[in-house]
């Protein structure tokens, strides 16, 4: 294996469809109009020396190293800033150019430390390469003049260093932060000899606005900005392309390795989801994979109060299988079930649901998507016929009006947020519907045209009011509706939304949103050109989550914003493989590809292949499993890669369910909160330790590739297979590719997916079959998958969770950039430097009324429970609304959330909980009790001393 070297063309590709032909050093090359001479030269096989240019950034023209001569023109223009022209004759190597370039390089080198041999970038430094490329042998000015060699390093960022003594002030970092990341944290201060890179307002990188995305590190041509891991480990020797295991953006990376140690993760320019960008999590937060808390030996115990006992895989698997069979013999076939993970691969998820349906013989399988995006599946399938988003990420480049509802992409989906911000800086309009003033509402060079700061729980009322304006002001795209949608459904819907009670003025009393804002936003969305809706858990995690998904589908259909680039209804999926987990048949009522278990033809196909009779009734959903466990009818559970005790709502109820189980098998990287109640622990494998595929938010199926052996000896799919075999249901896969072959054979929308195809194309978006052999970037182009688009009536029904004198504030929850979900991984990385605890955001008025100051401990009470955490007083939240994250188990934020859930899918209503805040002295009684329980449960017995 070797290092994967990506070609740097120096400037971005031009988008023109017209081409021009020119010659470079005698080679003819045809390129799109608008291409730079530098890029055209590279395409012709000629490398022009460069320092300030890279194809991730617009050309800048500052270093003067890339000079060329053009026949018939005077001077030596910079090839990075000069566009090609038809018939142009370019020379890149003439005596004059060579002399000029050497002169430029001499100046750079005369102010550069000559410590190449001991520099971390030695062998991978563009300055070094360029000195070689221009044939620099001597520095006439010597090294004794004024220089910057003594500048102190900034080591404040946990992941990279800034050594200004090595800086050539090429500005690539500054431009990367602006153009690629959109944070604008860096500037070049002063001019001439005094010019230097500065983070924020003369702050350290850590104190500045920097969000540690790493784009500047990647852009830096010298060792000025370097990964600390590179400095510590040394230059990588080989690399493997893989996919980030954090969020649903699905960024591609080159895992650059030295032996079996990861040196760094470098975003892959060919990655179609990220186009060479990344966020702090994917790029830097992989240290959890080798964290000392990793459990690498299977363990069992008879009671959850016993210490864990390390055993062999055979013993652990054998014990789990015999316990599941004992429970089924005693309590019946349906007394056991399992949960698949949105963090695991498609292949692993498929195997877990297969084990449950075929091995356990029931449909008691569910997935953590239940608690996040299950309404997306239900709502979009009803409206359009497919349980997935309609676009690819590239589509946003052609969007004129972006509408973000209940999502905070800057924190949740950072790389896509950067692309969205780029489009907004280029002129797209923005509507944000969110109770919080998120970063998308106002940040560097971004300002929402409309922010509708609605009260939590009133999404549907706002969507209906938007629709009211569109219908009553004649803004409907009638041609689209006539050609593409069911007209009877449309008429009924139009009549419904036109009712006065759905007008912006009428709903303002409970949404809290100024009617004029709603009217303005509706007009902009309907008439502003291509309108695209992007939404997140602020839509789905409500008692009307599914209704709101349908309401957004209605808005998109009514305005003709479907079936082409730049438009669509786009769920921003939380975890890396939420889409895949849903696709793979993880829901109790559906096989792969969203086919109902009661469908005889589908079920018979699976029965034939799997060789067992399958149940035709849907099994238990996750909350039903907890209920049944508390009632005593559900006794055994297999949970792969999911921490239900921390992530599911109403923790006390979940804990009661877990305590009632006779056999809980947890498969994870760490002893998570759920493992506190487990009897068998199967050590999991990280994404670095196995092969497989993830499917991101745009339905893109991408490979993950093994770069090191599983620390516990088995990859997760191998452990599931062993459990199935121990249960007596035979599975015999040699490699995950064989599992994918089975998935493809059994699933119409995956029919043409194979590892060979993924290796060839890099990735594909399903449906990928005979009709679309290279996948489907945009859905519903000529017609909806279900035929005609279906408008649904979306009556607003207020949640039963109401504020009142006892609980007068509304709590809503979310995530922040540096942390991921329940934090099991990110808490075990340096990311804790940015977020070491969950904080409660509270508006200054509400804080003052309760005597709460910034940083104070506060007690947060709801009718479900009580917890304590520290307060941040901020006007990011509106009066009456408080907000927190749920990344840290010490906080136990889900003790507060209630058992209310979406009417269609049981997705919990995390986003609306009536609460009260009061001053506190520290952790609550429940937190202390839970900590004791947790500490006791995590004991691992010492190996018995040898006789
Ligand atoms: S790490 Fe990212 S956010 Fe921070 S300065 Fe570099 S480019 Fe900007
Ligand atoms: S830090 Fe690197 S990228 Fe930034 S100006 Fe200096 S040399 Fe260029
Ligand atoms: S966490 Fe998401 S945005 Fe960040 S690198 Fe991973 S996939 Fe990309
Ligand atoms: S690469 Fe063209 S001026 Fe620097």
Coordinates of C-alpha atoms and ligand atoms in Angstrom, one line a residue, residues 51 162-164 166-174 186 188 196-197 205 216-217 219-225, ligand 2:
X51 CA 3.0 28.5 -3.6
X162 CA 1.0 27.3 14.5
X163 CA 4.7 28.1 14.0
X164 CA 4.9 31.6 12.5
X166 CA 7.8 29.1 9.1
X167 CA 5.1 31.2 7.6
X168 CA 5.5 32.5 4.0
X169 CA 2.3 34.7 4.3
X170 CA 0.8 33.0 1.3
X171 CA -2.7 33.6 2.8
X172 CA -3.9 30.1 1.9
X173 CA -5.0 29.5 5.5
X174 CA -6.9 32.8 5.6
X186 CA -8.0 34.5 10.3
X188 CA -3.2 38.9 7.5
X196 CA 1.6 38.0 9.5
X197 CA -1.3 35.7 10.1
X205 CA -6.2 29.9 17.9
X216 CA -6.1 26.0 7.1
X217 CA -3.9 23.1 8.2
X219 CA -4.1 24.4 2.9
X220 CA -0.8 25.4 4.4
X221 CA 2.1 24.7 2.1
X222 CA 4.7 24.7 4.9
X223 CA 4.9 23.3 8.4
X224 CA 3.5 26.5 9.9
X225 CA 0.2 24.9 10.5
Ligands
LIG2 S1 0.3 29.8 7.9 FE1 0.7 28.5 6.1 S2 -1.0 28.9 4.8 FE2 -1.1 30.5 6.3 S3 0.0 32.2 5.4 FE3 1.5 31.0 6.6 S4 2.4 29.6 5.1 FE4 0.6 30.4 4.2

